[in-house]
Amino acid sequence: MPKHTNGARGGSTRRRDVTLDEKRDQEPRPSNDLVLSHGNTEGSRNSAAILASSNGAIQRLAAFTQYFESSFTSDMDMVERVYGTEVDREAEIQRLNEAMEALSNLKSEQMENLRRENEELLNGQEACDRERNRYRTMQEELEAQYAEAEADREEEYKRKLQEEKDKTQKRIKTSKAEIKAESRERVQELEDQNAELSAMNEQLKQRLSGIEKKLEAKKTRHARVEKSLEEDNKQLTAELKQLKSEFPVEGQPVDAEKFQHISDAIKVVSSRYFQKLPAWALTHPERIHQDLSKLSPIFESTPIWQSEISEFLRLRHVRHVISTCLCDFIWQPFFPQNCLPNREVVSPFLEAVSNSLSASGGRSESAWRVLTLRGIDDLGGESSGVEPVMHRVLEILQPLIVPSESAGFQKDLLKIINESITLWMAARKDEARFIVEKNPDPSDKENWQAEDTQGFENVSMPPDEKIDTSSITPLCLFPNILQTTSGGQSVRVHQGSALFPTSPVWIQAVLEKKEHEEELAKAVSDARWKVNARRMSSSASPNSPVKERFS
């Protein structure tokens, strides 16, 4: 038999044999003690003889095993490989048989499930067929019922229609007979009315003939009257032209925006030239305040120092001075007043006459006012009214003007004065009378708008401090200008603006001025006390000249 090399299969067979040998080694074997004990039972052998006999047999067995292994190793390996292959094939066949059996069982279960589902579907289909047949039967019954009901409804409709038709024909026949009877009566009435109208027409024709004759006569008289009226109209037109030349009343409207422009110009000039105080005002604020209070009492409640509240009030006082000077010297009913002799008496008298004529209504006041103003203009000559305003404004505000800006202020002020004069020269001769109000009324919110104090909303007032503002006069920042028509109706041309003493800014300024005066009085009192104390100490000393004089 040919020899084969040890392959992979032989290795596995050898491992399997080793495993079998290990299992045999693990099986219980009779121990030497048992052999010895067994030998002892026999009683005829001793331990040395037994060992000697066993050693020989073992040696022979080992030699035989060695010979058998050396002679049949390759054959044993091939047998082991073939046997191992057959064993593996049997195991694979067994595994495949088990898989086939499992698949057969699964297929049987699935076939059974499919059979049951098929039966359920067949049962469901039969039920659906029965339900469909039932619905088809119900539909046929409903269609039959609907056709029957439709036929009955059609028959009932035809019957009712025929009944209504018969009734309508009866009503038409009855109405036709009634209409014929009414028509005959109406025709008879119309014929009678026609006969009456024909008779009246004849009478009217006869009267119209007489009226036409009278109308001709009236036309002739009307032509003569019209000719006479035309001659009278020409004469009245000539007289009216002469009256207009003698009593010119200008009716050109005055633009209210021009007053607003002057107000804005005053604001700009005040902010431009009076935000900064001159050096002497910063050095001697009390003296400047006294001088301003003498020139204009409105400065009595306003402190003169460098603070936001003082600056706010100072600018409003400047606007008040400029606006009131325009009202006092320019915006008067009979401007320019310096042309009037004894104007302190004549001007109020002329205003009283104007008010009296205005109360009587009509155009008498405007005609009288225009003629009076013409006479005043003739008396005035070249007088423009600029000098009094300029003199008064500079007289009051000069202590607050920085010397380097005085010329610029006078130039801008001159522009405001000239614009005010130009506007008033047109307004004073208007048919409607202009009224300039410079005394603000806190309760009259329609004609007076309170000055905006934006930026001073957080000014805090002491809760226990009570300030009496009843003696403080409101500041007129720009006058309220009204226009009174010949019918006595007043129309506002420009709303006035004012700063009222109840404003938190003004109250805070009064409080600051009061605190400053108290501090100043305390400082003066302390200074006097120190002077008196110094005098008393010097008089009490031993070398005092006063003591030597009386010693």
PDB file of N, CA and C in Angstrom, residues 185-199:
ATOM      1  N   GLU A 185    -116.687 105.126 -18.873  1.00  0.00           N
ATOM      2  CA  GLU A 185    -116.920 106.263 -17.982  1.00  0.00           C
ATOM      3  C   GLU A 185    -115.805 107.304 -18.131  1.00  0.00           C
ATOM      4  N   ARG A 186    -114.546 106.817 -18.243  1.00  0.00           N
ATOM      5  CA  ARG A 186    -113.422 107.750 -18.361  1.00  0.00           C
ATOM      6  C   ARG A 186    -113.469 108.526 -19.667  1.00  0.00           C
ATOM      7  N   VAL A 187    -113.869 107.851 -20.738  1.00  0.00           N
ATOM      8  CA  VAL A 187    -114.002 108.534 -22.034  1.00  0.00           C
ATOM      9  C   VAL A 187    -115.057 109.610 -21.959  1.00  0.00           C
ATOM     10  N   GLN A 188    -116.139 109.285 -21.274  1.00  0.00           N
ATOM     11  CA  GLN A 188    -117.208 110.281 -21.142  1.00  0.00           C
ATOM     12  C   GLN A 188    -116.713 111.488 -20.342  1.00  0.00           C
ATOM     13  N   GLU A 189    -115.964 111.190 -19.253  1.00  0.00           N
ATOM     14  CA  GLU A 189    -115.432 112.301 -18.449  1.00  0.00           C
ATOM     15  C   GLU A 189    -114.455 113.139 -19.265  1.00  0.00           C
ATOM     16  N   LEU A 190    -113.595 112.484 -20.042  1.00  0.00           N
ATOM     17  CA  LEU A 190    -112.631 113.221 -20.840  1.00  0.00           C
ATOM     18  C   LEU A 190    -113.325 114.066 -21.916  1.00  0.00           C
ATOM     19  N   GLU A 191    -114.367 113.526 -22.469  1.00  0.00           N
ATOM     20  CA  GLU A 191    -115.105 114.316 -23.464  1.00  0.00           C
ATOM     21  C   GLU A 191    -115.724 115.549 -22.820  1.00  0.00           C
ATOM     22  N   ASP A 192    -116.272 115.352 -21.619  1.00  0.00           N
ATOM     23  CA  ASP A 192    -116.840 116.509 -20.918  1.00  0.00           C
ATOM     24  C   ASP A 192    -115.747 117.527 -20.584  1.00  0.00           C
ATOM     25  N   GLN A 193    -114.583 117.014 -20.098  1.00  0.00           N
ATOM     26  CA  GLN A 193    -113.485 117.933 -19.775  1.00  0.00           C
ATOM     27  C   GLN A 193    -112.958 118.641 -21.019  1.00  0.00           C
ATOM     28  N   ASN A 194    -112.948 117.917 -22.148  1.00  0.00           N
ATOM     29  CA  ASN A 194    -112.497 118.532 -23.395  1.00  0.00           C
ATOM     30  C   ASN A 194    -113.407 119.673 -23.808  1.00  0.00           C
ATOM     31  N   ALA A 195    -114.695 119.452 -23.634  1.00  0.00           N
ATOM     32  CA  ALA A 195    -115.637 120.525 -23.962  1.00  0.00           C
ATOM     33  C   ALA A 195    -115.406 121.733 -23.064  1.00  0.00           C
ATOM     34  N   GLU A 196    -115.179 121.466 -21.744  1.00  0.00           N
ATOM     35  CA  GLU A 196    -114.939 122.566 -20.818  1.00  0.00           C
ATOM     36  C   GLU A 196    -113.632 123.280 -21.161  1.00  0.00           C
ATOM     37  N   LEU A 197    -112.572 122.488 -21.471  1.00  0.00           N
ATOM     38  CA  LEU A 197    -111.289 123.101 -21.800  1.00  0.00           C
ATOM     39  C   LEU A 197    -111.374 123.907 -23.096  1.00  0.00           C
ATOM     40  N   SER A 198    -112.144 123.445 -24.035  1.00  0.00           N
ATOM     41  CA  SER A 198    -112.311 124.206 -25.280  1.00  0.00           C
ATOM     42  C   SER A 198    -112.949 125.551 -25.001  1.00  0.00           C
ATOM     43  N   ALA A 199    -113.951 125.534 -24.122  1.00  0.00           N
ATOM     44  CA  ALA A 199    -114.592 126.801 -23.758  1.00  0.00           C
ATOM     45  C   ALA A 199    -113.611 127.703 -23.019  1.00  0.00           C
TER      46      ALA A 199
END
